[in-house]
PDB file of N, CA, C and O in Angstrom:
ATOM      1  N   MET A   1       4.118   8.345 -12.100  1.00 74.00           N
ATOM      2  CA  MET A   1       3.659   7.546 -12.202  1.00 74.00           C
ATOM      3  C   MET A   1       2.675   6.315 -12.513  1.00 74.00           C
ATOM      4  O   MET A   1       1.764   6.446 -11.189  1.00 74.00           O
ATOM      5  N   ALA A   2       1.578   6.289 -13.208  1.00 90.00           N
ATOM      6  CA  ALA A   2       0.145   5.674 -13.322  1.00 90.00           C
ATOM      7  C   ALA A   2       0.507   4.174 -13.358  1.00 90.00           C
ATOM      8  O   ALA A   2       0.722   3.928 -14.486  1.00 90.00           O
ATOM      9  N   VAL A   3      -0.461   3.194 -12.717  1.00 94.00           N
ATOM     10  CA  VAL A   3      -0.122   2.060 -12.802  1.00 94.00           C
ATOM     11  C   VAL A   3      -1.509   1.558 -13.402  1.00 94.00           C
ATOM     12  O   VAL A   3      -2.236   1.764 -12.906  1.00 94.00           O
ATOM     13  N   VAL A   4      -1.721   0.610 -14.787  1.00 96.00           N
ATOM     14  CA  VAL A   4      -3.127   0.596 -15.193  1.00 96.00           C
ATOM     15  C   VAL A   4      -2.804  -0.597 -15.478  1.00 96.00           C
ATOM     16  O   VAL A   4      -2.022  -2.025 -15.753  1.00 96.00           O
ATOM     17  N   ASP A   5      -4.190  -1.272 -15.521  1.00 95.00           N
ATOM     18  CA  ASP A   5      -4.194  -2.748 -15.355  1.00 95.00           C
ATOM     19  C   ASP A   5      -4.399  -3.278 -17.125  1.00 95.00           C
ATOM     20  O   ASP A   5      -4.365  -2.485 -17.740  1.00 95.00           O
ATOM     21  N   VAL A   6      -4.459  -4.116 -17.254  1.00 95.00           N
ATOM     22  CA  VAL A   6      -5.067  -4.468 -18.711  1.00 95.00           C
ATOM     23  C   VAL A   6      -5.827  -3.873 -19.969  1.00 95.00           C
ATOM     24  O   VAL A   6      -5.747  -3.748 -21.093  1.00 95.00           O
ATOM     25  N   ASN A   7      -7.100  -3.399 -19.176  1.00 96.00           N
ATOM     26  CA  ASN A   7      -8.157  -2.352 -19.802  1.00 96.00           C
ATOM     27  C   ASN A   7      -7.626  -1.077 -19.772  1.00 96.00           C
ATOM     28  O   ASN A   7      -9.166  -0.647 -20.352  1.00 96.00           O
ATOM     29  N   GLY A   8      -6.240  -0.797 -19.393  1.00 94.00           N
ATOM     30  CA  GLY A   8      -5.715   0.820 -18.643  1.00 94.00           C
ATOM     31  C   GLY A   8      -6.221   1.502 -17.550  1.00 94.00           C
ATOM     32  O   GLY A   8      -6.775   2.861 -18.234  1.00 94.00           O
ATOM     33  N   VAL A   9      -7.323   0.919 -17.319  1.00 96.00           N
ATOM     34  CA  VAL A   9      -7.751   1.236 -15.622  1.00 96.00           C
ATOM     35  C   VAL A   9      -7.088   1.849 -14.440  1.00 96.00           C
ATOM     36  O   VAL A   9      -6.203   0.867 -14.290  1.00 96.00           O
ATOM     37  N   GLU A  10      -6.973   2.764 -14.073  1.00 96.00           N
ATOM     38  CA  GLU A  10      -5.373   3.495 -12.980  1.00 96.00           C
ATOM     39  C   GLU A  10      -6.076   2.415 -11.896  1.00 96.00           C
ATOM     40  O   GLU A  10      -7.271   2.554 -11.627  1.00 96.00           O
ATOM     41  N   LEU A  11      -4.377   2.204 -11.228  1.00 96.00           N
ATOM     42  CA  LEU A  11      -4.712   1.230  -9.766  1.00 96.00           C
ATOM     43  C   LEU A  11      -4.055   2.018  -8.722  1.00 96.00           C
ATOM     44  O   LEU A  11      -2.844   2.779  -8.844  1.00 96.00           O
ATOM     45  N   GLN A  12      -4.701   1.639  -7.794  1.00 96.00           N
ATOM     46  CA  GLN A  12      -4.482   2.411  -6.338  1.00 96.00           C
ATOM     47  C   GLN A  12      -4.377   1.075  -5.884  1.00 96.00           C
ATOM     48  O   GLN A  12      -4.800   0.231  -5.968  1.00 96.00           O
ATOM     49  N   SER A  13      -3.446   1.635  -4.348  1.00 95.00           N
ATOM     50  CA  SER A  13      -3.171   0.354  -3.178  1.00 95.00           C
ATOM     51  C   SER A  13      -4.147   0.461  -2.490  1.00 95.00           C
ATOM     52  O   SER A  13      -5.535   1.255  -2.455  1.00 95.00           O
ATOM     53  N   GLY A  14      -4.782  -1.505  -2.559  1.00 96.00           N
ATOM     54  CA  GLY A  14      -6.070  -0.919  -1.783  1.00 96.00           C
ATOM     55  C   GLY A  14      -7.193  -1.630  -2.720  1.00 96.00           C
ATOM     56  O   GLY A  14      -8.061  -2.618  -2.046  1.00 96.00           O
ATOM     57  N   ASP A  15      -6.858  -1.863  -4.200  1.00 96.00           N
ATOM     58  CA  ASP A  15      -8.291  -1.794  -4.980  1.00 96.00           C
ATOM     59  C   ASP A  15      -8.464  -3.104  -5.100  1.00 96.00           C
ATOM     60  O   ASP A  15      -7.439  -4.015  -5.042  1.00 96.00           O
ATOM     61  N   ASN A  16      -9.365  -3.895  -5.460  1.00 96.00           N
ATOM     62  CA  ASN A  16      -9.242  -5.501  -5.645  1.00 96.00           C
ATOM     63  C   ASN A  16      -9.307  -5.527  -7.247  1.00 96.00           C
ATOM     64  O   ASN A  16      -9.720  -4.739  -8.084  1.00 96.00           O
ATOM     65  N   ILE A  17      -9.149  -6.744  -7.347  1.00 96.00           N
ATOM     66  CA  ILE A  17      -7.947  -6.537  -8.615  1.00 96.00           C
ATOM     67  C   ILE A  17      -8.389  -8.660  -8.887  1.00 96.00           C
ATOM     68  O   ILE A  17      -8.867  -9.335  -8.070  1.00 96.00           O
ATOM     69  N   VAL A  18      -8.634  -8.777  -9.910  1.00 96.00           N
ATOM     70  CA  VAL A  18      -9.220 -10.515 -10.229  1.00 96.00           C
ATOM     71  C   VAL A  18      -8.269 -11.023 -12.342  1.00 96.00           C
ATOM     72  O   VAL A  18      -7.773 -10.087 -12.509  1.00 96.00           O
ATOM     73  N   VAL A  19      -7.642 -12.293 -11.616  1.00 96.00           N
ATOM     74  CA  VAL A  19      -6.478 -12.622 -12.331  1.00 96.00           C
ATOM     75  C   VAL A  19      -7.380 -13.288 -13.782  1.00 96.00           C
ATOM     76  O   VAL A  19      -8.371 -13.117 -13.443  1.00 96.00           O
ATOM     77  N   ILE A  20      -6.761 -12.529 -14.938  1.00 97.00           N
ATOM     78  CA  ILE A  20      -7.955 -12.708 -16.109  1.00 97.00           C
ATOM     79  C   ILE A  20      -7.101 -14.426 -16.752  1.00 97.00           C
ATOM     80  O   ILE A  20      -7.796 -14.455 -17.606  1.00 97.00           O
ATOM     81  N   LYS A  21      -6.215 -14.947 -16.301  1.00 96.00           N
ATOM     82  CA  LYS A  21      -5.002 -16.036 -16.862  1.00 96.00           C
ATOM     83  C   LYS A  21      -4.758 -17.054 -15.738  1.00 96.00           C
ATOM     84  O   LYS A  21      -4.141 -15.820 -14.624  1.00 96.00           O
ATOM     85  N   ASP A  22      -4.540 -18.028 -16.670  1.00 96.00           N
ATOM     86  CA  ASP A  22      -4.029 -18.705 -15.382  1.00 96.00           C
ATOM     87  C   ASP A  22      -2.533 -18.515 -15.655  1.00 96.00           C
ATOM     88  O   ASP A  22      -1.894 -18.451 -16.558  1.00 96.00           O
ATOM     89  N   LEU A  23      -1.524 -18.983 -13.512  1.00 95.00           N
ATOM     90  CA  LEU A  23      -0.539 -18.361 -14.308  1.00 95.00           C
ATOM     91  C   LEU A  23       0.477 -19.712 -13.719  1.00 95.00           C
ATOM     92  O   LEU A  23       0.038 -19.107 -12.260  1.00 95.00           O
ATOM     93  N   LYS A  24       1.589 -19.307 -14.226  1.00 94.00           N
ATOM     94  CA  LYS A  24       2.317 -20.670 -13.174  1.00 94.00           C
ATOM     95  C   LYS A  24       3.484 -20.044 -12.398  1.00 94.00           C
ATOM     96  O   LYS A  24       3.633 -18.682 -12.895  1.00 94.00           O
ATOM     97  N   LEU A  25       4.012 -20.035 -10.945  1.00 91.00           N
ATOM     98  CA  LEU A  25       4.684 -19.285 -10.113  1.00 91.00           C
ATOM     99  C   LEU A  25       6.519 -19.826 -10.208  1.00 91.00           C
ATOM    100  O   LEU A  25       6.611 -20.697 -10.349  1.00 91.00           O
ATOM    101  N   LYS A  26       7.222 -19.499 -10.603  1.00 89.00           N
ATOM    102  CA  LYS A  26       8.290 -19.514 -10.616  1.00 89.00           C
ATOM    103  C   LYS A  26       8.613 -19.868  -9.263  1.00 89.00           C
ATOM    104  O   LYS A  26       8.595 -19.628  -7.895  1.00 89.00           O
ATOM    105  N   GLY A  27       9.362 -21.402  -9.881  1.00 87.00           N
ATOM    106  CA  GLY A  27       9.424 -21.547  -7.944  1.00 87.00           C
ATOM    107  C   GLY A  27       9.041 -22.148  -7.215  1.00 87.00           C
ATOM    108  O   GLY A  27       9.249 -22.943  -6.200  1.00 87.00           O
ATOM    109  N   SER A  28       7.761 -22.563  -7.388  1.00 86.00           N
ATOM    110  CA  SER A  28       6.838 -23.475  -6.772  1.00 86.00           C
ATOM    111  C   SER A  28       5.467 -23.841  -7.978  1.00 86.00           C
ATOM    112  O   SER A  28       5.804 -24.116  -8.800  1.00 86.00           O
ATOM    113  N   LYS A  29       5.618 -25.531  -7.647  1.00 90.00           N
ATOM    114  CA  LYS A  29       4.300 -26.161  -7.768  1.00 90.00           C
ATOM    115  C   LYS A  29       3.046 -25.884  -8.710  1.00 90.00           C
ATOM    116  O   LYS A  29       2.466 -25.945  -9.107  1.00 90.00           O
ATOM    117  N   ASN A  30       3.077 -24.003  -7.455  1.00 89.00           N
ATOM    118  CA  ASN A  30       1.258 -24.022  -7.509  1.00 89.00           C
ATOM    119  C   ASN A  30       0.876 -22.969  -8.587  1.00 89.00           C
ATOM    120  O   ASN A  30       1.788 -22.559  -9.051  1.00 89.00           O
ATOM    121  N   SER A  31      -0.035 -22.369  -9.218  1.00 92.00           N
ATOM    122  CA  SER A  31      -0.324 -21.790  -9.705  1.00 92.00           C
ATOM    123  C   SER A  31      -1.070 -20.985  -9.445  1.00 92.00           C
ATOM    124  O   SER A  31      -2.091 -21.207  -8.117  1.00 92.00           O
ATOM    125  N   VAL A  32      -1.653 -19.981  -9.768  1.00 94.00           N
ATOM    126  CA  VAL A  32      -2.779 -18.389  -9.739  1.00 94.00           C
ATOM    127  C   VAL A  32      -3.370 -19.019 -10.746  1.00 94.00           C
ATOM    128  O   VAL A  32      -3.293 -18.854 -11.586  1.00 94.00           O
ATOM    129  N   LYS A  33      -5.006 -19.064 -10.597  1.00 95.00           N
ATOM    130  CA  LYS A  33      -5.936 -19.844 -10.863  1.00 95.00           C
ATOM    131  C   LYS A  33      -6.844 -18.945 -11.817  1.00 95.00           C
ATOM    132  O   LYS A  33      -7.013 -17.451 -10.996  1.00 95.00           O
ATOM    133  N   GLN A  34      -7.487 -18.521 -12.800  1.00 96.00           N
ATOM    134  CA  GLN A  34      -8.073 -17.286 -13.258  1.00 96.00           C
ATOM    135  C   GLN A  34      -9.234 -17.323 -12.411  1.00 96.00           C
ATOM    136  O   GLN A  34      -9.457 -17.892 -12.756  1.00 96.00           O
ATOM    137  N   GLY A  35      -9.413 -15.951 -12.500  1.00 96.00           N
ATOM    138  CA  GLY A  35     -10.553 -15.649 -11.211  1.00 96.00           C
ATOM    139  C   GLY A  35     -10.047 -15.186  -9.861  1.00 96.00           C
ATOM    140  O   GLY A  35     -11.510 -14.913  -9.146  1.00 96.00           O
ATOM    141  N   THR A  36      -9.509 -15.463  -9.600  1.00 95.00           N
ATOM    142  CA  THR A  36      -8.766 -15.119  -8.845  1.00 95.00           C
ATOM    143  C   THR A  36      -8.987 -14.012  -7.786  1.00 95.00           C
ATOM    144  O   THR A  36      -8.578 -12.921  -8.839  1.00 95.00           O
ATOM    145  N   LYS A  37      -9.268 -13.620  -6.421  1.00 95.00           N
ATOM    146  CA  LYS A  37      -9.257 -11.911  -6.513  1.00 95.00           C
ATOM    147  C   LYS A  37      -8.841 -12.201  -5.636  1.00 95.00           C
ATOM    148  O   LYS A  37      -8.175 -13.019  -4.407  1.00 95.00           O
ATOM    149  N   ALA A  38      -8.186 -10.538  -4.983  1.00 95.00           N
ATOM    150  CA  ALA A  38      -6.924 -10.280  -4.674  1.00 95.00           C
ATOM    151  C   ALA A  38      -7.204  -8.367  -4.138  1.00 95.00           C
ATOM    152  O   ALA A  38      -7.563  -7.853  -4.942  1.00 95.00           O
ATOM    153  N   LYS A  39      -6.741  -8.160  -2.486  1.00 95.00           N
ATOM    154  CA  LYS A  39      -6.005  -6.617  -2.720  1.00 95.00           C
ATOM    155  C   LYS A  39      -4.997  -6.643  -3.250  1.00 95.00           C
ATOM    156  O   LYS A  39      -4.398  -7.697  -2.842  1.00 95.00           O
ATOM    157  N   ILE A  40      -4.220  -5.548  -3.522  1.00 96.00           N
ATOM    158  CA  ILE A  40      -3.231  -5.323  -4.247  1.00 96.00           C
ATOM    159  C   ILE A  40      -2.514  -4.511  -3.388  1.00 96.00           C
ATOM    160  O   ILE A  40      -2.608  -3.453  -3.022  1.00 96.00           O
ATOM    161  N   ARG A  41      -1.424  -4.018  -3.767  1.00 96.00           N
ATOM    162  CA  ARG A  41      -0.079  -2.744  -3.038  1.00 96.00           C
ATOM    163  C   ARG A  41       0.526  -2.889  -4.637  1.00 96.00           C
ATOM    164  O   ARG A  41       1.537  -3.282  -4.746  1.00 96.00           O
ATOM    165  N   LEU A  42       0.933  -1.769  -4.069  1.00 96.00           N
ATOM    166  CA  LEU A  42       1.337  -1.288  -5.697  1.00 96.00           C
ATOM    167  C   LEU A  42       2.955  -1.128  -5.463  1.00 96.00           C
ATOM    168  O   LEU A  42       4.049  -1.369  -4.116  1.00 96.00           O
ATOM    169  N   THR A  43       3.778  -1.499  -6.089  1.00 95.00           N
ATOM    170  CA  THR A  43       5.602  -1.902  -6.316  1.00 95.00           C
ATOM    171  C   THR A  43       6.220   0.109  -6.822  1.00 95.00           C
ATOM    172  O   THR A  43       5.421   0.491  -7.076  1.00 95.00           O
ATOM    173  N   LYS A  44       7.271  -0.149  -6.566  1.00 95.00           N
ATOM    174  CA  LYS A  44       8.048   0.427  -7.298  1.00 95.00           C
ATOM    175  C   LYS A  44       8.591   0.525  -8.722  1.00 95.00           C
ATOM    176  O   LYS A  44       7.748   1.779  -9.562  1.00 95.00           O
ATOM    177  N   ASN A  45       7.626  -0.952  -9.159  1.00 95.00           N
ATOM    178  CA  ASN A  45       7.570  -0.897 -10.949  1.00 95.00           C
ATOM    179  C   ASN A  45       6.280  -0.448 -11.242  1.00 95.00           C
ATOM    180  O   ASN A  45       5.662  -1.014 -10.541  1.00 95.00           O
ATOM    181  N   GLU A  46       6.325   0.318 -12.131  1.00 93.00           N
ATOM    182  CA  GLU A  46       4.467   0.441 -12.404  1.00 93.00           C
ATOM    183  C   GLU A  46       3.939  -0.985 -13.287  1.00 93.00           C
ATOM    184  O   GLU A  46       2.834  -0.607 -13.389  1.00 93.00           O
ATOM    185  N   ASN A  47       5.082  -1.401 -13.388  1.00 95.00           N
ATOM    186  CA  ASN A  47       4.348  -2.705 -14.226  1.00 95.00           C
ATOM    187  C   ASN A  47       4.326  -3.837 -13.664  1.00 95.00           C
ATOM    188  O   ASN A  47       3.536  -5.124 -13.983  1.00 95.00           O
ATOM    189  N   GLU A  48       4.065  -4.044 -11.993  1.00 96.00           N
ATOM    190  CA  GLU A  48       3.996  -5.221 -11.392  1.00 96.00           C
ATOM    191  C   GLU A  48       2.962  -4.116 -10.531  1.00 96.00           C
ATOM    192  O   GLU A  48       3.634  -3.010  -9.639  1.00 96.00           O
ATOM    193  N   VAL A  49       2.203  -5.057  -9.680  1.00 96.00           N
ATOM    194  CA  VAL A  49       1.722  -5.150  -7.930  1.00 96.00           C
ATOM    195  C   VAL A  49       1.707  -6.527  -7.079  1.00 96.00           C
ATOM    196  O   VAL A  49       2.170  -7.543  -7.464  1.00 96.00           O
ATOM    197  N   GLU A  50       1.638  -5.939  -5.864  1.00 96.00           N
ATOM    198  CA  GLU A  50       1.935  -7.495  -4.842  1.00 96.00           C
ATOM    199  C   GLU A  50       0.151  -7.700  -4.276  1.00 96.00           C
ATOM    200  O   GLU A  50      -0.313  -6.924  -3.833  1.00 96.00           O
ATOM    201  N   CYS A  51       0.481  -8.495  -3.972  1.00 94.00           N
ATOM    202  CA  CYS A  51      -1.308  -9.167  -3.302  1.00 94.00           C
ATOM    203  C   CYS A  51      -0.602 -10.127  -2.520  1.00 94.00           C
ATOM    204  O   CYS A  51       0.083 -11.349  -2.160  1.00 94.00           O
ATOM    205  N   LYS A  52      -1.833 -10.303  -2.023  1.00 91.00           N
ATOM    206  CA  LYS A  52      -1.329 -11.700  -0.987  1.00 91.00           C
ATOM    207  C   LYS A  52      -2.408 -12.560  -1.264  1.00 91.00           C
ATOM    208  O   LYS A  52      -4.032 -12.079  -1.289  1.00 91.00           O
ATOM    209  N   LEU A  53      -2.141 -13.644  -1.424  1.00 89.00           N
ATOM    210  CA  LEU A  53      -2.767 -14.760  -2.090  1.00 89.00           C
ATOM    211  C   LEU A  53      -3.302 -15.293  -0.947  1.00 89.00           C
ATOM    212  O   LEU A  53      -2.402 -15.871  -0.012  1.00 89.00           O
ATOM    213  N   ASP A  54      -5.120 -16.336  -0.677  1.00 85.00           N
ATOM    214  CA  ASP A  54      -5.242 -16.667   1.021  1.00 85.00           C
ATOM    215  C   ASP A  54      -3.574 -18.293   0.838  1.00 85.00           C
ATOM    216  O   ASP A  54      -3.058 -17.964   1.921  1.00 85.00           O
ATOM    217  N   LYS A  55      -3.724 -19.287   0.313  1.00 84.00           N
ATOM    218  CA  LYS A  55      -3.215 -20.057   0.201  1.00 84.00           C
ATOM    219  C   LYS A  55      -1.505 -19.739  -0.175  1.00 84.00           C
ATOM    220  O   LYS A  55      -0.756 -20.575   0.366  1.00 84.00           O
ATOM    221  N   LEU A  56      -0.981 -19.447  -1.102  1.00 88.00           N
ATOM    222  CA  LEU A  56       0.388 -18.780  -1.275  1.00 88.00           C
ATOM    223  C   LEU A  56       0.923 -17.649  -0.869  1.00 88.00           C
ATOM    224  O   LEU A  56       2.034 -17.604  -1.572  1.00 88.00           O
ATOM    225  N   GLY A  57       0.622 -16.712  -0.249  1.00 91.00           N
ATOM    226  CA  GLY A  57       1.279 -16.028   0.762  1.00 91.00           C
ATOM    227  C   GLY A  57       1.302 -15.065  -0.597  1.00 91.00           C
ATOM    228  O   GLY A  57       0.138 -14.585  -1.587  1.00 91.00           O
ATOM    229  N   THR A  58       2.402 -13.816  -0.236  1.00 93.00           N
ATOM    230  CA  THR A  58       2.099 -12.259  -0.991  1.00 93.00           C
ATOM    231  C   THR A  58       3.328 -12.870  -2.661  1.00 93.00           C
ATOM    232  O   THR A  58       4.308 -13.474  -2.435  1.00 93.00           O
ATOM    233  N   VAL A  59       3.102 -12.793  -3.253  1.00 94.00           N
ATOM    234  CA  VAL A  59       2.969 -12.703  -4.779  1.00 94.00           C
ATOM    235  C   VAL A  59       2.910 -11.545  -5.720  1.00 94.00           C
ATOM    236  O   VAL A  59       2.198 -10.242  -5.203  1.00 94.00           O
ATOM    237  N   VAL A  60       3.859 -11.189  -6.218  1.00 94.00           N
ATOM    238  CA  VAL A  60       3.919 -10.259  -7.296  1.00 94.00           C
ATOM    239  C   VAL A  60       3.305 -10.787  -8.587  1.00 94.00           C
ATOM    240  O   VAL A  60       3.897 -11.450  -9.226  1.00 94.00           O
ATOM    241  N   LEU A  61       2.308  -9.814  -9.658  1.00 95.00           N
ATOM    242  CA  LEU A  61       1.834 -10.109 -10.407  1.00 95.00           C
ATOM    243  C   LEU A  61       2.059  -8.938 -11.565  1.00 95.00           C
ATOM    244  O   LEU A  61       2.243  -7.541 -11.160  1.00 95.00           O
ATOM    245  N   LYS A  62       2.567  -9.501 -13.159  1.00 96.00           N
ATOM    246  CA  LYS A  62       2.472  -8.128 -13.783  1.00 96.00           C
ATOM    247  C   LYS A  62       0.652  -7.637 -13.999  1.00 96.00           C
ATOM    248  O   LYS A  62      -0.205  -8.154 -14.350  1.00 96.00           O
ATOM    249  N   THR A  63       1.085  -6.351 -14.306  1.00 96.00           N
ATOM    250  CA  THR A  63      -0.302  -5.957 -14.421  1.00 96.00           C
ATOM    251  C   THR A  63      -0.968  -6.300 -15.766  1.00 96.00           C
ATOM    252  O   THR A  63      -1.960  -5.782 -15.998  1.00 96.00           O
ATOM    253  N   GLU A  64      -0.404  -6.669 -16.540  1.00 96.00           N
ATOM    254  CA  GLU A  64      -1.115  -7.583 -18.084  1.00 96.00           C
ATOM    255  C   GLU A  64      -1.499  -8.857 -18.013  1.00 96.00           C
ATOM    256  O   GLU A  64      -2.476  -8.691 -18.792  1.00 96.00           O
ATOM    257  N   PHE A  65      -1.640  -9.509 -16.723  1.00 97.00           N
ATOM    258  CA  PHE A  65      -2.460  -9.876 -16.303  1.00 97.00           C
ATOM    259  C   PHE A  65      -3.539  -9.999 -15.310  1.00 97.00           C
ATOM    260  O   PHE A  65      -4.327 -10.953 -14.864  1.00 97.00           O
ATOM    261  N   ILE A  66      -3.611  -8.795 -15.268  1.00 97.00           N
ATOM    262  CA  ILE A  66      -4.882  -8.813 -14.089  1.00 97.00           C
ATOM    263  C   ILE A  66      -5.885  -7.184 -14.498  1.00 97.00           C
ATOM    264  O   ILE A  66      -5.296  -6.158 -15.411  1.00 97.00           O
ATOM    265  N   ARG A  67      -7.253  -7.568 -13.714  1.00 97.00           N
ATOM    266  CA  ARG A  67      -7.875  -6.657 -13.925  1.00 97.00           C
ATOM    267  C   ARG A  67      -8.684  -6.018 -12.800  1.00 97.00           C
ATOM    268  O   ARG A  67      -9.060  -6.455 -12.022  1.00 97.00           O
ATOM    269  N   LYS A  68      -9.154  -4.914 -12.847  1.00 96.00           N
ATOM    270  CA  LYS A  68     -10.297  -4.083 -11.399  1.00 96.00           C
ATOM    271  C   LYS A  68     -11.103  -4.674 -11.421  1.00 96.00           C
ATOM    272  O   LYS A  68     -11.499  -4.346 -12.902  1.00 96.00           O
ATOM    273  N   ALA A  69     -11.284  -5.147 -10.033  1.00 92.00           N
ATOM    274  CA  ALA A  69     -13.001  -5.947  -9.591  1.00 92.00           C
ATOM    275  C   ALA A  69     -13.555  -4.716  -9.844  1.00 92.00           C
ATOM    276  O   ALA A  69     -13.663  -4.218  -9.703  1.00 92.00           O
TER     277      ALA A  69
END
């Protein structure tokens, strides 16, 4: 199972990523802004990664909205 970002670059746990689009979070008023940087952890689903953001806590993002930093 290979997890890839929007550009097709393979991702590993611990990689730094950048969000490429403003994203609204379900069930919250908050959003993740374009350009936000974070470290990722891989999940069982190859289309999703988990990351910890400073003010928002742990968030699951789809790989189509991130690129490797």
